[in-house]
Short mmCIF file of C-alpha atoms in Angstrom, two decimals:
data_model
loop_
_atom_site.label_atom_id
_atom_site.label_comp_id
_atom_site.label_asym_id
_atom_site.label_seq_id
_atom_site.Cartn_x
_atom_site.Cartn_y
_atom_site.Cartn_z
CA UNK A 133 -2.17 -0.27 -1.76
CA UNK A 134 0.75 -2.28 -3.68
CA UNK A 135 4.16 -1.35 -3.62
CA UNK A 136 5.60 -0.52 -7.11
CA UNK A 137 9.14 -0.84 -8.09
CA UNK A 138 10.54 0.85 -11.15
CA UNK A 139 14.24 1.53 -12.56
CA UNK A 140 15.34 5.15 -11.76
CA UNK A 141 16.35 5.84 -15.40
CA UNK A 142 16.31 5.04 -18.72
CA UNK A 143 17.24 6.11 -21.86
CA UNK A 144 15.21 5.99 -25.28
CA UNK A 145 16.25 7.24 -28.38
CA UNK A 146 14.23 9.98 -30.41
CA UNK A 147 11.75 7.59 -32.75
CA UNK A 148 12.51 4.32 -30.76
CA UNK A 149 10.07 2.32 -28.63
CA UNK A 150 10.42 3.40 -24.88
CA UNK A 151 9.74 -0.01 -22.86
CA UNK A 152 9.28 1.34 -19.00
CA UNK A 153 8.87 -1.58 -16.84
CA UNK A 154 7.04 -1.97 -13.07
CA UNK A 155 7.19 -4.64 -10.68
CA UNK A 156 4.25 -5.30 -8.69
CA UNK A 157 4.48 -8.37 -6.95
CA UNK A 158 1.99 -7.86 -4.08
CA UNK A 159 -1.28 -6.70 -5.71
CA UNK A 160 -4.69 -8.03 -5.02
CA UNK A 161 -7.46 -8.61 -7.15
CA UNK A 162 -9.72 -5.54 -7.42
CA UNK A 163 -6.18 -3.38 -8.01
CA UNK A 164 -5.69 -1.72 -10.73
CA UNK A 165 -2.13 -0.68 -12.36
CA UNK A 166 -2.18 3.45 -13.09
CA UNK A 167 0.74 5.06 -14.88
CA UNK A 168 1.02 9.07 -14.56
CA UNK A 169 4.10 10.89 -15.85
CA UNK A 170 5.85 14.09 -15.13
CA UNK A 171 7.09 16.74 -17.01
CA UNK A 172 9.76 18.81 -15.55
CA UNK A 173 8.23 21.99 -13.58
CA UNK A 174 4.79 20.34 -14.55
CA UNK A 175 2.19 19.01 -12.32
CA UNK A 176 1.61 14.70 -13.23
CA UNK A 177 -0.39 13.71 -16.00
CA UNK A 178 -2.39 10.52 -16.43
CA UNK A 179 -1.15 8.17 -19.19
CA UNK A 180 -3.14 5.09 -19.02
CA UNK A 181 -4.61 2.29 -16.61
CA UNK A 182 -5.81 -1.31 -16.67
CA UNK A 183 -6.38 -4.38 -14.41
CA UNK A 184 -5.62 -7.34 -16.42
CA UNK A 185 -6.47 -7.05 -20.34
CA UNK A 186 -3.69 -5.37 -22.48
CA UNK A 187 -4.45 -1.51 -23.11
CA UNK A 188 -3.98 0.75 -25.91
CA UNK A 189 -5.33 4.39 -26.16
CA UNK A 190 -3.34 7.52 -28.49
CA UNK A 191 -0.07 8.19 -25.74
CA UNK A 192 0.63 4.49 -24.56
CA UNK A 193 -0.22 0.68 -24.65
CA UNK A 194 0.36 -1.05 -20.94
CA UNK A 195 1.28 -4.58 -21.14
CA UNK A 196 0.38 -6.50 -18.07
CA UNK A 197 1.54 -9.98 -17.33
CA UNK A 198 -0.56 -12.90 -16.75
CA UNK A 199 0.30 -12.91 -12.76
CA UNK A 200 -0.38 -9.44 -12.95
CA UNK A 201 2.96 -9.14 -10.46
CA UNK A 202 4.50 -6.67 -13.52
CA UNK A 203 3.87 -4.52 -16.51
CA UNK A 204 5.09 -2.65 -18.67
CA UNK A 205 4.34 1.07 -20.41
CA UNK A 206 5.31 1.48 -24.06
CA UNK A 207 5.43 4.72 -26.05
CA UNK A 208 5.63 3.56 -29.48
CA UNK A 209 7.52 6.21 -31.26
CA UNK A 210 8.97 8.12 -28.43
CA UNK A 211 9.69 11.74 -29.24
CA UNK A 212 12.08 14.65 -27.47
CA UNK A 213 8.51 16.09 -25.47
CA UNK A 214 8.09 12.37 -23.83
CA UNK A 215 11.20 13.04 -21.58
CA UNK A 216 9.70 13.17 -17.91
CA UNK A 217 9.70 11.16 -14.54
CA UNK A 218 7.02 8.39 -15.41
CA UNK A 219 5.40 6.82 -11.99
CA UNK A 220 3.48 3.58 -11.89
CA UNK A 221 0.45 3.03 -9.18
CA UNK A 222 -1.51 0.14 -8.03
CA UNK A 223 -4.79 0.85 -6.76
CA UNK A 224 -8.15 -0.07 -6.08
CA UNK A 225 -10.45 1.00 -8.74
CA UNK A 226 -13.63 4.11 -7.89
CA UNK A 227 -12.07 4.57 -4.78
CA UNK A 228 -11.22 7.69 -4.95
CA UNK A 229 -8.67 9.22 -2.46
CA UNK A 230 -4.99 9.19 -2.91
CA UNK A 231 -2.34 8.11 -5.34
CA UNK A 232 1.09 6.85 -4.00
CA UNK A 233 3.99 8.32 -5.61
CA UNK A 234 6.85 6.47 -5.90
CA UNK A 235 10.06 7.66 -6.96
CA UNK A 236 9.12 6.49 -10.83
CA UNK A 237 11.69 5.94 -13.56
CA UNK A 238 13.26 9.13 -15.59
CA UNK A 239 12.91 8.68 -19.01
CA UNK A 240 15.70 10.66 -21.19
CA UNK A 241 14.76 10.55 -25.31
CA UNK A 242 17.87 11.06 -26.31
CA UNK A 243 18.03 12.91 -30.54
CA UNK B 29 -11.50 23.69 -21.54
CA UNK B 30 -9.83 25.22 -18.53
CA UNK B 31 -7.53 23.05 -16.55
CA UNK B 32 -6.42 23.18 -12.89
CA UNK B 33 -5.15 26.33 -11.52
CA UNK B 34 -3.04 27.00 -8.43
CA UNK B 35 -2.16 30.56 -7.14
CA UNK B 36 0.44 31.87 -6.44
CA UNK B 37 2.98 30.38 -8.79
CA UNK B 38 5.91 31.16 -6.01
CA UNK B 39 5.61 32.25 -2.88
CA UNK B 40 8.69 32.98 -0.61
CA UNK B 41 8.25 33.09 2.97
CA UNK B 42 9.72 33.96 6.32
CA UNK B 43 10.02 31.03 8.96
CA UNK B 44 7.15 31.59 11.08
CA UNK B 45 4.84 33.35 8.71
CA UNK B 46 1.32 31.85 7.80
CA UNK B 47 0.72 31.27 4.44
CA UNK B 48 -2.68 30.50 2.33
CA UNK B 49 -2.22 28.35 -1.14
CA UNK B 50 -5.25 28.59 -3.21
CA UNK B 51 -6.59 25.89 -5.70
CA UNK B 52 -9.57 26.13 -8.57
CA UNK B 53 -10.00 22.66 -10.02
CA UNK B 54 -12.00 22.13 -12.83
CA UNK B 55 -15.47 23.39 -13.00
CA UNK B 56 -17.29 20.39 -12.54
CA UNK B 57 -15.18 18.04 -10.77
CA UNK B 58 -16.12 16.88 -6.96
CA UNK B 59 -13.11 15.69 -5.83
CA UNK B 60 -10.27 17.66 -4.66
CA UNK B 61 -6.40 16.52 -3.99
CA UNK B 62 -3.50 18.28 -2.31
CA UNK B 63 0.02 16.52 -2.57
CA UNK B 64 4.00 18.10 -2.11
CA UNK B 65 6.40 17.55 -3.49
CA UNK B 66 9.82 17.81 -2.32
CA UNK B 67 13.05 18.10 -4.88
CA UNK B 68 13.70 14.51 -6.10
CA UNK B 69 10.78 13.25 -4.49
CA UNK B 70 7.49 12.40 -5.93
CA UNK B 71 4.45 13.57 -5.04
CA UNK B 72 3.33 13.14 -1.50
CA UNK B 73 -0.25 13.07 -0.47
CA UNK B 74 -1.96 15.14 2.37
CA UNK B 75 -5.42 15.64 1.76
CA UNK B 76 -8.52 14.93 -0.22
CA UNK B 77 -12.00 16.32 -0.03
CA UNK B 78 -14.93 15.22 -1.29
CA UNK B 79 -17.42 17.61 -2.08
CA UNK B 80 -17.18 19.97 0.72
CA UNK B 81 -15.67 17.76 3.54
CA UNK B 82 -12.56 16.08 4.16
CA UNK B 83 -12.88 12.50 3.20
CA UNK B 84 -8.99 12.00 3.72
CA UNK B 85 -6.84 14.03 5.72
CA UNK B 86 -4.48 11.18 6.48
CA UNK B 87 -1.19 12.99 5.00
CA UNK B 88 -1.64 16.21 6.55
CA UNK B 89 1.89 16.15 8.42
CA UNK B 90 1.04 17.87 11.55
CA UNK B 91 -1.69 20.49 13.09
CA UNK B 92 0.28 23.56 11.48
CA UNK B 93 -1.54 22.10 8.34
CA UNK B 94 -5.19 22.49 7.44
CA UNK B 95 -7.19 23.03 3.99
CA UNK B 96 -10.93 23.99 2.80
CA UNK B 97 -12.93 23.62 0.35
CA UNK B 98 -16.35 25.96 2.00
CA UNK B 99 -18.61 25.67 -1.25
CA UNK B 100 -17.49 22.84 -2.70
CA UNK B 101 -15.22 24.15 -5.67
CA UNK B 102 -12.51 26.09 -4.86
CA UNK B 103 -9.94 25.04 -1.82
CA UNK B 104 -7.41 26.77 0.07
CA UNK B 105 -4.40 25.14 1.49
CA UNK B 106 -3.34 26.89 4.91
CA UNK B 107 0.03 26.51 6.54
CA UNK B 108 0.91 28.55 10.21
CA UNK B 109 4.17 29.10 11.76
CA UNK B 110 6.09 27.67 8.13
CA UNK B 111 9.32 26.13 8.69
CA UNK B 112 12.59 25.41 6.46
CA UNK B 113 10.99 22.03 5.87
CA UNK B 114 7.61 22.94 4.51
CA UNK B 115 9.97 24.39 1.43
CA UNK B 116 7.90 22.30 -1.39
CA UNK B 117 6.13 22.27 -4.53
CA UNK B 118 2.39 22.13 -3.49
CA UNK B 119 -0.23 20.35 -5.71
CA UNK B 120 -3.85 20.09 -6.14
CA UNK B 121 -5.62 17.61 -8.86
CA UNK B 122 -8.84 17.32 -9.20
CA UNK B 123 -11.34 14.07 -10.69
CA UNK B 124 -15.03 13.61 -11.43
CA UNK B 125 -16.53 11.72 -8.80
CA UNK B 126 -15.70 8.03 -9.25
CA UNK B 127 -13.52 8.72 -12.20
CA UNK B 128 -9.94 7.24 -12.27
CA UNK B 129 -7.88 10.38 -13.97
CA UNK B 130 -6.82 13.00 -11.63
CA UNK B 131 -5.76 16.51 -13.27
CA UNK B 132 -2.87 18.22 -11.71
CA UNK B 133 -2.42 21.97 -11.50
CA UNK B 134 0.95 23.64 -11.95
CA UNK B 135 1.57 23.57 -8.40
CA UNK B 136 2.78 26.32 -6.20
CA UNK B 137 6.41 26.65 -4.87
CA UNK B 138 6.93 27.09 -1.24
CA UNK B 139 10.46 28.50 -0.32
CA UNK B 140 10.27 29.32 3.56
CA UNK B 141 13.78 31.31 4.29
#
């Protein structure tokens, strides 16, 4: 599987757009970008995934670029109760088995 | 609808005790995940299973470590002769077969003293 590399923070202000970027230079083809985030004292949550299109459902849109070597997570409005370590993945799609962790970006929404 | 559960919440240990971790994923759901998690880490994965059987045991750090999942649903974590550095939060997601989403539990945290 792809390495990911993300910023370890960011900050976001209540209401604002949170833009949470992911480098992914070394993905294949039939790789998918996943984006789970993390709630402190939670287990992960899933947010969103896609391979190439742009994707939209009711927490986040993911922007990926045309080389598909980065994207990027937006939460449109983001609010107090979106503060959490947010990790993007790259892998294969229906394949079951593991997800790779990476240290993931901390996202503070600052009032 | 019920999500993942893990039991205990916290479980505080003695260096060289055995302990049993105990996941019940989602009614339904074939696939089974364990991962730690270590303070300022993110998850780590040791196992998954498959139905029954261990498709993926490839994280499992050593023979001290061994899960089950006998009838397919529920799945118990087992670690023998704990040490300082098992000290974790331990997590189990579970997925629909094929499915992309995996649904964590709470976890359970490991202090071994």
């Amino acid at each position: 599987d792809a390495k990911t590399t993300q910023p370890t923070s960011m900050d976001c202000a209540e209401g604002r757009a949170a833009n949470l970027p992911c480098n992914h230079s070394t993905i294949s083809g039939n790789e998918y970008v996943y984006w789970y985030r993390q709630i402190h004292s939670q287990g992960p949550q899933y947010i969103i995934h896609g391979l190439k299109n742009n994707e939209t459902n009711e927490m986040a849109s993911l922007i990926i670029t045309e080389d598909r070597k980065s994207s990027t997570l937006i939460l449109p409005h983001a609010t107090l109760r979106d503060t959490a370590v947010y990790y993007c993945i790259v892998r294969g799609y229906n394949q079951g088995g593991k997800l790779i962790f990476g240290q993931g970006t901390e996202l503070s929404v600052k009032p | 609808g019920a999500g993942v559960s893990q039991t205990p919440s916290n479980k505080v240990t003695e260096k060289g005790k055995y302990v049993e971790l105990r996941c019940d994923p989602i009614s339904g759901h074939t696939a089974l995940y364990w991962y730690r998690q270590s303070l300022g880490q993110g998850p780590e994965f040791l196992i998954y299973f498959q139905g029954t059987g261990a498709a993926d045991d490839s994280g499992l750090p050593n023979d001290r470590f061994f899960a089950v999942r006998p009838e397919g649903s529920v799945s118990t974590l087992k670690i023998q002769r704990t040490e300082r550095g098992d000290s974790a939060v331990y997590l189990c997601a579970s997925s629909l077969e094929g499915e992309n989403e995996q649904y964590f539990g709470p976890g359970t945290r490991l202090t071994v003293t």
